[in-house]
Amino acid sequence: MNGEPGTENPIFHMSPSACLFIILDGLGDRQYPELGGQTPLQAAHTPNLDRLAHLGGNGLYHAGYLGEPFPSESAHFALFGYPQALFPGRGPLEALGAGVDLHESDVAVLAHFVSAENRAGKLFVGRDRPEQVAEHEAQALFDQAARFEDWGVEITLHRTKGLFGVLILRGEVSPRITDSNPMRDMAAATDVVAWTEAAGNVRAEATAKALRTYLRRMFHRLDQSNLNISRRQRGLSSINALVTQRAGQLSRIPSFTARTGLKGVSIASGSMFQGLARFIGLASHDVQGAKDVEADFKARLDLAAKLLPEYDIIHVHTKAPDQAAHSKDCRAKRKVIETLDRALASHMPMLSEDPNILTVIASDHSTPSSGPMIHSGEPVPVIMRGETVRRDRIAVYDEVSAACGSLGLMRSTELMQVMVNALEKAKLQGIRESAEERIFWPGPAPGLVLGDENFGPEIDSG
C-alpha cells in the first residue's frame, strides 16, 4: 500500500560507482570426450561463478570476427575499448613493459632463442624451447647478439625474461615485415620479407633485409660458440638461433580516461600487460610471492578491493586457464578453473551484493586444450552483475549457456561500451560537446565565453 496519492514511497536509484573487470585468460574452449562431451568450464564445479551468472546478465564476447583467433594483446586492446586500427603491435608493448627506451620511429619485434640447425641451407627450428638453460648461458646469448647494424638499420636486443626478448630496430624502418618464428618444433623458420602491401616501400625492404641478415649472422656466430660446443658435448641441444614475430611501432592514441571517462588500473603479470597499461594510460600493479594459482588470484582480488576507492575500473587478470590449456590437458584446465572459483569465495559479498560495484567476469579469447591451434576463434562467456544490468534466467557460467543470456553477442569494442552504459556514463549518440571523440558523458569541455562586445539594441522587425 502506498497510501494517499502524492505520498508514495520514494524510489531510490543507485548506480554502480566502480567496475571490477575480471579477465580469466584463455577460458573459452571446446568439448572433449574425457569430460563427457563438455568444455572444461562446463565440466568444472564453479558454485561462485554460477551464482554470479544467476544474479546478473550473461552473454558472449569476441574481440573481432567469429572464428578469428586472437592473441591476448589484441584482444585486451579491444576489451579496453580500442579498435584494432589503432593497435601498435605486440613488440612495442613488450618493450614498454620491459622499460626499454623506445622512440615513436623505432620498430620493436619479439625475439627468442631456439635450438636450430642448417638443413639444406635453410634455418630449421628443432626445439622452440631448449632444455636445461642456465642463467649464465641465457645472459651470454643475449650479450653475443646484443647489437648489429646493416642496410642503414641499427638493431639492439633487450632481454625480458629467460630466453625471450625484444629487438629494437632504429633508422629508416617499417613494421610491415613478416615473422620468422614458425611457432612450433620441427619446422623451418620463415623468411623475413616486406608485406605484399608494402612491396617497393624502401623502409620495409631495408628493415626486412637488415633483420634477415642479423638472423643469419647470429646463427653462424652462436652455432660455433664455446657455449654451444659445450652444450653439445654434454648431450644438450644447441641454443643457436633467434626467431622473431609481431613487429610494431608506437602511435599516438587517446588515453583510456580521455576515451571512457574512467580512471583505471590493471593488476596483471608480464611485461606485455604492463606495457599495454602504460600505452593506454592505466596505472599498473602486480602481486608477488604467491605460491599457487589460488593464492595468486586471491591476492589480486585482495589488492583490487583495496584499490576500489581510488579507481573507477580495476582490471584483474589471471593467465592460469590459458597456461593450463597450452599444456593440451583439458582435465588440468578444468582443475585450474575450479581453483579460481574457490579464490572468489571470500570476495563474493563484494562481487554479488555490493550495489556500488559493477562486476564483470569475462575472458579475452578461447584456448583449445587439444589440437594444433594456439588459440581458437570461438567467443567467450561474459557475466555482468550490477544494479543497472538486466538480469536473465541463466543459472550457470559456461560458453553455451551464456549464448542465451540478456547481453547477447558483443564484439570488438562493444563490451567496454556496454560497461560504460551500465555505469550510467554512456554518451547519447550524436552529441559532440568536445573536439575529441569520446564514448562517455558528461565530460570536460571548454565553456562558452561571453565577450565585451556591444551589439547595439535589438531590432524590432515587426
PDB file of C-alpha atoms in Angstrom, residues 101-320:
ATOM      1  CA  ASP A 101      63.821   3.276 -24.290  1.00  0.00           C
ATOM      2  CA  LEU A 102      61.524   3.285 -27.322  1.00  0.00           C
ATOM      3  CA  HIS A 103      61.092   6.124 -29.803  1.00  0.00           C
ATOM      4  CA  GLU A 104      57.983   6.542 -31.943  1.00  0.00           C
ATOM      5  CA  SER A 105      60.052   5.982 -35.089  1.00  0.00           C
ATOM      6  CA  ASP A 106      61.519   2.684 -33.793  1.00  0.00           C
ATOM      7  CA  VAL A 107      60.253  -0.745 -34.756  1.00  0.00           C
ATOM      8  CA  ALA A 108      60.037  -3.321 -31.949  1.00  0.00           C
ATOM      9  CA  VAL A 109      59.952  -7.071 -32.672  1.00  0.00           C
ATOM     10  CA  LEU A 110      59.533 -10.027 -30.316  1.00  0.00           C
ATOM     11  CA  ALA A 111      62.516 -12.389 -30.370  1.00  0.00           C
ATOM     12  CA  HIS A 112      63.621 -15.504 -28.539  1.00  0.00           C
ATOM     13  CA  PHE A 113      66.404 -18.076 -28.768  1.00  0.00           C
ATOM     14  CA  VAL A 114      65.729 -21.553 -30.128  1.00  0.00           C
ATOM     15  CA  SER A 115      67.568 -24.746 -30.976  1.00  0.00           C
ATOM     16  CA  ALA A 116      68.075 -24.851 -34.751  1.00  0.00           C
ATOM     17  CA  GLU A 117      70.178 -26.383 -37.484  1.00  0.00           C
ATOM     18  CA  ASN A 118      71.276 -25.729 -41.035  1.00  0.00           C
ATOM     19  CA  ARG A 119      69.125 -28.070 -43.090  1.00  0.00           C
ATOM     20  CA  ALA A 120      69.828 -27.899 -46.845  1.00  0.00           C
ATOM     21  CA  GLY A 121      70.960 -24.320 -46.488  1.00  0.00           C
ATOM     22  CA  LYS A 122      67.878 -23.161 -44.550  1.00  0.00           C
ATOM     23  CA  LEU A 123      67.277 -22.480 -40.865  1.00  0.00           C
ATOM     24  CA  PHE A 124      65.287 -25.330 -39.326  1.00  0.00           C
ATOM     25  CA  VAL A 125      63.909 -24.996 -35.780  1.00  0.00           C
ATOM     26  CA  GLY A 126      64.203 -28.270 -33.878  1.00  0.00           C
ATOM     27  CA  ARG A 127      63.130 -27.066 -30.423  1.00  0.00           C
ATOM     28  CA  ASP A 128      61.316 -23.837 -29.760  1.00  0.00           C
ATOM     29  CA  ARG A 129      62.027 -24.246 -26.033  1.00  0.00           C
ATOM     30  CA  PRO A 130      65.573 -25.605 -25.454  1.00  0.00           C
ATOM     31  CA  GLU A 131      66.047 -27.659 -22.297  1.00  0.00           C
ATOM     32  CA  GLN A 132      68.219 -27.062 -19.223  1.00  0.00           C
ATOM     33  CA  VAL A 133      69.259 -23.473 -19.804  1.00  0.00           C
ATOM     34  CA  ALA A 134      71.403 -21.989 -17.057  1.00  0.00           C
ATOM     35  CA  GLU A 135      71.104 -18.293 -16.227  1.00  0.00           C
ATOM     36  CA  HIS A 136      74.701 -17.575 -17.239  1.00  0.00           C
ATOM     37  CA  GLU A 137      74.080 -19.277 -20.591  1.00  0.00           C
ATOM     38  CA  ALA A 138      70.989 -17.191 -21.286  1.00  0.00           C
ATOM     39  CA  GLN A 139      72.776 -13.971 -20.425  1.00  0.00           C
ATOM     40  CA  ALA A 140      75.767 -14.923 -22.587  1.00  0.00           C
ATOM     41  CA  LEU A 141      73.440 -15.454 -25.567  1.00  0.00           C
ATOM     42  CA  PHE A 142      71.928 -12.007 -25.169  1.00  0.00           C
ATOM     43  CA  ASP A 143      75.371 -10.458 -24.828  1.00  0.00           C
ATOM     44  CA  GLN A 144      76.585 -12.098 -28.047  1.00  0.00           C
ATOM     45  CA  ALA A 145      73.516 -10.957 -30.013  1.00  0.00           C
ATOM     46  CA  ALA A 146      73.206  -7.533 -28.402  1.00  0.00           C
ATOM     47  CA  ARG A 147      73.966  -5.240 -31.340  1.00  0.00           C
ATOM     48  CA  PHE A 148      74.106  -5.250 -35.131  1.00  0.00           C
ATOM     49  CA  GLU A 149      73.927  -2.707 -37.968  1.00  0.00           C
ATOM     50  CA  ASP A 150      73.404  -3.080 -41.704  1.00  0.00           C
ATOM     51  CA  TRP A 151      71.333  -1.590 -44.543  1.00  0.00           C
ATOM     52  CA  GLY A 152      71.163   1.636 -42.549  1.00  0.00           C
ATOM     53  CA  VAL A 153      69.329  -0.108 -39.696  1.00  0.00           C
ATOM     54  CA  GLU A 154      70.657  -0.387 -36.135  1.00  0.00           C
ATOM     55  CA  ILE A 155      69.434  -3.466 -34.235  1.00  0.00           C
ATOM     56  CA  THR A 156      69.674  -3.924 -30.459  1.00  0.00           C
ATOM     57  CA  LEU A 157      68.440  -6.905 -28.427  1.00  0.00           C
ATOM     58  CA  HIS A 158      66.928  -6.405 -24.967  1.00  0.00           C
ATOM     59  CA  ARG A 159      66.178  -9.261 -22.613  1.00  0.00           C
ATOM     60  CA  THR A 160      62.751  -9.507 -20.981  1.00  0.00           C
ATOM     61  CA  LYS A 161      62.656 -12.960 -19.370  1.00  0.00           C
ATOM     62  CA  GLY A 162      64.539 -16.239 -19.804  1.00  0.00           C
ATOM     63  CA  LEU A 163      65.398 -16.695 -23.478  1.00  0.00           C
ATOM     64  CA  PHE A 164      62.852 -14.071 -24.520  1.00  0.00           C
ATOM     65  CA  GLY A 165      63.499 -10.501 -25.503  1.00  0.00           C
ATOM     66  CA  VAL A 166      62.623  -7.703 -27.870  1.00  0.00           C
ATOM     67  CA  LEU A 167      64.590  -6.340 -30.801  1.00  0.00           C
ATOM     68  CA  ILE A 168      64.619  -2.580 -31.387  1.00  0.00           C
ATOM     69  CA  LEU A 169      65.233  -1.554 -34.994  1.00  0.00           C
ATOM     70  CA  ARG A 170      66.218   2.077 -35.461  1.00  0.00           C
ATOM     71  CA  GLY A 171      66.735   4.108 -38.611  1.00  0.00           C
ATOM     72  CA  GLU A 172      64.632   4.275 -41.775  1.00  0.00           C
ATOM     73  CA  VAL A 173      62.473   1.338 -40.634  1.00  0.00           C
ATOM     74  CA  SER A 174      58.952  -0.041 -41.049  1.00  0.00           C
ATOM     75  CA  PRO A 175      56.957  -2.644 -39.062  1.00  0.00           C
ATOM     76  CA  ARG A 176      55.434  -4.086 -42.253  1.00  0.00           C
ATOM     77  CA  ILE A 177      57.618  -7.192 -42.303  1.00  0.00           C
ATOM     78  CA  THR A 178      56.850 -10.888 -41.863  1.00  0.00           C
ATOM     79  CA  ASP A 179      57.666 -13.129 -38.900  1.00  0.00           C
ATOM     80  CA  SER A 180      60.464 -15.690 -38.911  1.00  0.00           C
ATOM     81  CA  ASN A 181      59.098 -17.715 -35.975  1.00  0.00           C
ATOM     82  CA  PRO A 182      57.294 -20.933 -37.089  1.00  0.00           C
ATOM     83  CA  MET A 183      55.775 -21.187 -33.550  1.00  0.00           C
ATOM     84  CA  ARG A 184      56.274 -24.952 -33.357  1.00  0.00           C
ATOM     85  CA  ASP A 185      59.001 -27.579 -33.149  1.00  0.00           C
ATOM     86  CA  MET A 186      60.472 -29.343 -36.181  1.00  0.00           C
ATOM     87  CA  ALA A 187      59.613 -26.621 -38.664  1.00  0.00           C
ATOM     88  CA  ALA A 188      61.520 -24.291 -40.954  1.00  0.00           C
ATOM     89  CA  ALA A 189      61.927 -20.670 -39.942  1.00  0.00           C
ATOM     90  CA  THR A 190      60.193 -18.414 -42.435  1.00  0.00           C
ATOM     91  CA  ASP A 191      61.994 -15.750 -44.419  1.00  0.00           C
ATOM     92  CA  VAL A 192      61.702 -12.101 -43.363  1.00  0.00           C
ATOM     93  CA  VAL A 193      60.264 -10.085 -46.235  1.00  0.00           C
ATOM     94  CA  ALA A 194      58.203  -6.938 -46.694  1.00  0.00           C
ATOM     95  CA  TRP A 195      54.430  -7.388 -46.792  1.00  0.00           C
ATOM     96  CA  THR A 196      52.833  -7.575 -50.208  1.00  0.00           C
ATOM     97  CA  GLU A 197      51.028  -4.332 -49.337  1.00  0.00           C
ATOM     98  CA  ALA A 198      54.441  -2.722 -48.726  1.00  0.00           C
ATOM     99  CA  ALA A 199      56.146  -4.044 -51.866  1.00  0.00           C
ATOM    100  CA  GLY A 200      58.508  -1.399 -53.146  1.00  0.00           C
ATOM    101  CA  ASN A 201      58.427   0.511 -49.853  1.00  0.00           C
ATOM    102  CA  VAL A 202      62.067   1.453 -49.234  1.00  0.00           C
ATOM    103  CA  ARG A 203      61.787   1.345 -45.441  1.00  0.00           C
ATOM    104  CA  ALA A 204      60.019  -2.018 -45.347  1.00  0.00           C
ATOM    105  CA  GLU A 205      62.520  -3.557 -47.772  1.00  0.00           C
ATOM    106  CA  ALA A 206      65.509  -2.214 -45.810  1.00  0.00           C
ATOM    107  CA  THR A 207      64.028  -3.402 -42.500  1.00  0.00           C
ATOM    108  CA  ALA A 208      63.454  -6.911 -43.852  1.00  0.00           C
ATOM    109  CA  LYS A 209      66.964  -7.118 -45.325  1.00  0.00           C
ATOM    110  CA  ALA A 210      68.614  -5.888 -42.125  1.00  0.00           C
ATOM    111  CA  LEU A 211      66.683  -8.285 -39.883  1.00  0.00           C
ATOM    112  CA  ARG A 212      67.248 -11.213 -42.250  1.00  0.00           C
ATOM    113  CA  THR A 213      70.992 -10.508 -42.280  1.00  0.00           C
ATOM    114  CA  TYR A 214      71.056 -10.217 -38.479  1.00  0.00           C
ATOM    115  CA  LEU A 215      69.294 -13.562 -38.013  1.00  0.00           C
ATOM    116  CA  ARG A 216      71.666 -15.302 -40.424  1.00  0.00           C
ATOM    117  CA  ARG A 217      74.733 -13.768 -38.779  1.00  0.00           C
ATOM    118  CA  MET A 218      73.573 -14.706 -35.278  1.00  0.00           C
ATOM    119  CA  PHE A 219      73.021 -18.350 -36.236  1.00  0.00           C
ATOM    120  CA  HIS A 220      76.537 -18.732 -37.634  1.00  0.00           C
ATOM    121  CA  ARG A 221      78.049 -16.922 -34.662  1.00  0.00           C
ATOM    122  CA  LEU A 222      76.130 -18.771 -31.973  1.00  0.00           C
ATOM    123  CA  ASP A 223      76.281 -22.236 -33.531  1.00  0.00           C
ATOM    124  CA  GLN A 224      80.079 -22.288 -33.289  1.00  0.00           C
ATOM    125  CA  SER A 225      80.311 -20.502 -29.947  1.00  0.00           C
ATOM    126  CA  ASN A 226      82.034 -22.140 -26.982  1.00  0.00           C
ATOM    127  CA  LEU A 227      78.706 -22.143 -25.176  1.00  0.00           C
ATOM    128  CA  ASN A 228      77.046 -24.382 -27.756  1.00  0.00           C
ATOM    129  CA  ILE A 229      80.097 -26.575 -28.315  1.00  0.00           C
ATOM    130  CA  SER A 230      79.984 -27.263 -24.574  1.00  0.00           C
ATOM    131  CA  ARG A 231      76.237 -27.955 -24.619  1.00  0.00           C
ATOM    132  CA  ARG A 232      76.576 -30.457 -27.448  1.00  0.00           C
ATOM    133  CA  GLN A 233      79.431 -32.206 -25.653  1.00  0.00           C
ATOM    134  CA  ARG A 234      77.114 -32.589 -22.642  1.00  0.00           C
ATOM    135  CA  GLY A 235      74.366 -34.085 -24.812  1.00  0.00           C
ATOM    136  CA  LEU A 236      72.175 -30.971 -24.707  1.00  0.00           C
ATOM    137  CA  SER A 237      70.578 -29.217 -27.642  1.00  0.00           C
ATOM    138  CA  SER A 238      72.200 -26.091 -29.010  1.00  0.00           C
ATOM    139  CA  ILE A 239      70.710 -22.664 -28.367  1.00  0.00           C
ATOM    140  CA  ASN A 240      71.933 -21.132 -31.550  1.00  0.00           C
ATOM    141  CA  ALA A 241      69.319 -19.033 -33.328  1.00  0.00           C
ATOM    142  CA  LEU A 242      66.813 -16.239 -32.854  1.00  0.00           C
ATOM    143  CA  VAL A 243      63.285 -16.218 -34.274  1.00  0.00           C
ATOM    144  CA  THR A 244      61.104 -13.130 -34.496  1.00  0.00           C
ATOM    145  CA  GLN A 245      57.460 -12.140 -34.712  1.00  0.00           C
ATOM    146  CA  ARG A 246      54.867  -9.373 -34.244  1.00  0.00           C
ATOM    147  CA  ALA A 247      56.739  -6.281 -35.321  1.00  0.00           C
ATOM    148  CA  GLY A 248      55.122  -2.989 -34.429  1.00  0.00           C
ATOM    149  CA  GLN A 249      55.555   0.724 -33.970  1.00  0.00           C
ATOM    150  CA  LEU A 250      54.188   3.135 -31.390  1.00  0.00           C
ATOM    151  CA  SER A 251      51.405   5.516 -32.315  1.00  0.00           C
ATOM    152  CA  ARG A 252      49.541   8.302 -30.572  1.00  0.00           C
ATOM    153  CA  ILE A 253      46.141   7.325 -29.204  1.00  0.00           C
ATOM    154  CA  PRO A 254      43.709   8.912 -26.726  1.00  0.00           C
ATOM    155  CA  SER A 255      44.245   7.735 -23.184  1.00  0.00           C
ATOM    156  CA  PHE A 256      41.806   5.302 -21.607  1.00  0.00           C
ATOM    157  CA  THR A 257      40.487   8.047 -19.326  1.00  0.00           C
ATOM    158  CA  ALA A 258      40.101  10.510 -22.197  1.00  0.00           C
ATOM    159  CA  ARG A 259      38.185   7.906 -24.203  1.00  0.00           C
ATOM    160  CA  THR A 260      35.965   6.375 -21.498  1.00  0.00           C
ATOM    161  CA  GLY A 261      35.895   8.910 -18.675  1.00  0.00           C
ATOM    162  CA  LEU A 262      37.122   6.221 -16.273  1.00  0.00           C
ATOM    163  CA  LYS A 263      40.240   6.233 -14.128  1.00  0.00           C
ATOM    164  CA  GLY A 264      41.647   2.712 -14.432  1.00  0.00           C
ATOM    165  CA  VAL A 265      44.266   0.377 -13.035  1.00  0.00           C
ATOM    166  CA  SER A 266      45.484  -3.028 -14.220  1.00  0.00           C
ATOM    167  CA  ILE A 267      46.522  -5.855 -11.897  1.00  0.00           C
ATOM    168  CA  ALA A 268      48.325  -8.199 -14.272  1.00  0.00           C
ATOM    169  CA  SER A 269      51.638 -10.005 -14.680  1.00  0.00           C
ATOM    170  CA  GLY A 270      54.104  -9.868 -17.532  1.00  0.00           C
ATOM    171  CA  SER A 271      55.828  -7.136 -19.494  1.00  0.00           C
ATOM    172  CA  MET A 272      53.191  -7.141 -22.237  1.00  0.00           C
ATOM    173  CA  PHE A 273      50.335  -6.282 -19.862  1.00  0.00           C
ATOM    174  CA  GLN A 274      52.441  -3.683 -18.091  1.00  0.00           C
ATOM    175  CA  GLY A 275      53.351  -2.210 -21.472  1.00  0.00           C
ATOM    176  CA  LEU A 276      49.711  -2.180 -22.584  1.00  0.00           C
ATOM    177  CA  ALA A 277      48.719  -0.372 -19.379  1.00  0.00           C
ATOM    178  CA  ARG A 278      51.438   2.197 -19.970  1.00  0.00           C
ATOM    179  CA  PHE A 279      50.448   2.636 -23.620  1.00  0.00           C
ATOM    180  CA  ILE A 280      46.768   3.364 -22.927  1.00  0.00           C
ATOM    181  CA  GLY A 281      47.345   5.262 -19.688  1.00  0.00           C
ATOM    182  CA  LEU A 282      46.299   2.826 -16.965  1.00  0.00           C
ATOM    183  CA  ALA A 283      48.051   2.574 -13.629  1.00  0.00           C
ATOM    184  CA  SER A 284      49.719  -0.813 -13.195  1.00  0.00           C
ATOM    185  CA  HIS A 285      50.116  -3.076 -10.174  1.00  0.00           C
ATOM    186  CA  ASP A 286      51.090  -6.693  -9.648  1.00  0.00           C
ATOM    187  CA  VAL A 287      51.293  -9.175  -6.800  1.00  0.00           C
ATOM    188  CA  GLN A 288      54.393 -11.132  -5.885  1.00  0.00           C
ATOM    189  CA  GLY A 289      55.222 -14.244  -3.953  1.00  0.00           C
ATOM    190  CA  ALA A 290      52.011 -16.261  -4.322  1.00  0.00           C
ATOM    191  CA  LYS A 291      52.748 -19.974  -4.108  1.00  0.00           C
ATOM    192  CA  ASP A 292      49.944 -21.313  -6.301  1.00  0.00           C
ATOM    193  CA  VAL A 293      47.117 -20.347  -8.651  1.00  0.00           C
ATOM    194  CA  GLU A 294      44.503 -19.915  -5.918  1.00  0.00           C
ATOM    195  CA  ALA A 295      46.736 -17.785  -3.709  1.00  0.00           C
ATOM    196  CA  ASP A 296      47.815 -15.655  -6.640  1.00  0.00           C
ATOM    197  CA  PHE A 297      44.273 -14.961  -7.841  1.00  0.00           C
ATOM    198  CA  LYS A 298      43.054 -14.263  -4.313  1.00  0.00           C
ATOM    199  CA  ALA A 299      45.934 -11.823  -3.815  1.00  0.00           C
ATOM    200  CA  ARG A 300      44.886  -9.994  -6.984  1.00  0.00           C
ATOM    201  CA  LEU A 301      41.301  -9.744  -5.759  1.00  0.00           C
ATOM    202  CA  ASP A 302      42.514  -8.572  -2.337  1.00  0.00           C
ATOM    203  CA  LEU A 303      44.526  -5.819  -3.984  1.00  0.00           C
ATOM    204  CA  ALA A 304      41.576  -4.881  -6.187  1.00  0.00           C
ATOM    205  CA  ALA A 305      39.377  -4.439  -3.097  1.00  0.00           C
ATOM    206  CA  LYS A 306      41.974  -2.116  -1.557  1.00  0.00           C
ATOM    207  CA  LEU A 307      42.242  -0.054  -4.736  1.00  0.00           C
ATOM    208  CA  LEU A 308      38.478   0.376  -5.244  1.00  0.00           C
ATOM    209  CA  PRO A 309      38.256   3.803  -3.550  1.00  0.00           C
ATOM    210  CA  GLU A 310      40.917   5.178  -5.926  1.00  0.00           C
ATOM    211  CA  TYR A 311      39.694   3.950  -9.321  1.00  0.00           C
ATOM    212  CA  ASP A 312      36.568   3.715 -11.456  1.00  0.00           C
ATOM    213  CA  ILE A 313      37.598   0.446 -13.113  1.00  0.00           C
ATOM    214  CA  ILE A 314      40.018  -2.214 -11.911  1.00  0.00           C
ATOM    215  CA  HIS A 315      41.287  -4.824 -14.363  1.00  0.00           C
ATOM    216  CA  VAL A 316      42.136  -8.099 -12.589  1.00  0.00           C
ATOM    217  CA  HIS A 317      43.893 -10.633 -14.796  1.00  0.00           C
ATOM    218  CA  THR A 318      44.973 -14.245 -14.381  1.00  0.00           C
ATOM    219  CA  LYS A 319      46.834 -16.220 -17.037  1.00  0.00           C
ATOM    220  CA  ALA A 320      46.173 -19.587 -15.360  1.00  0.00           C
TER     221      ALA A 320
END
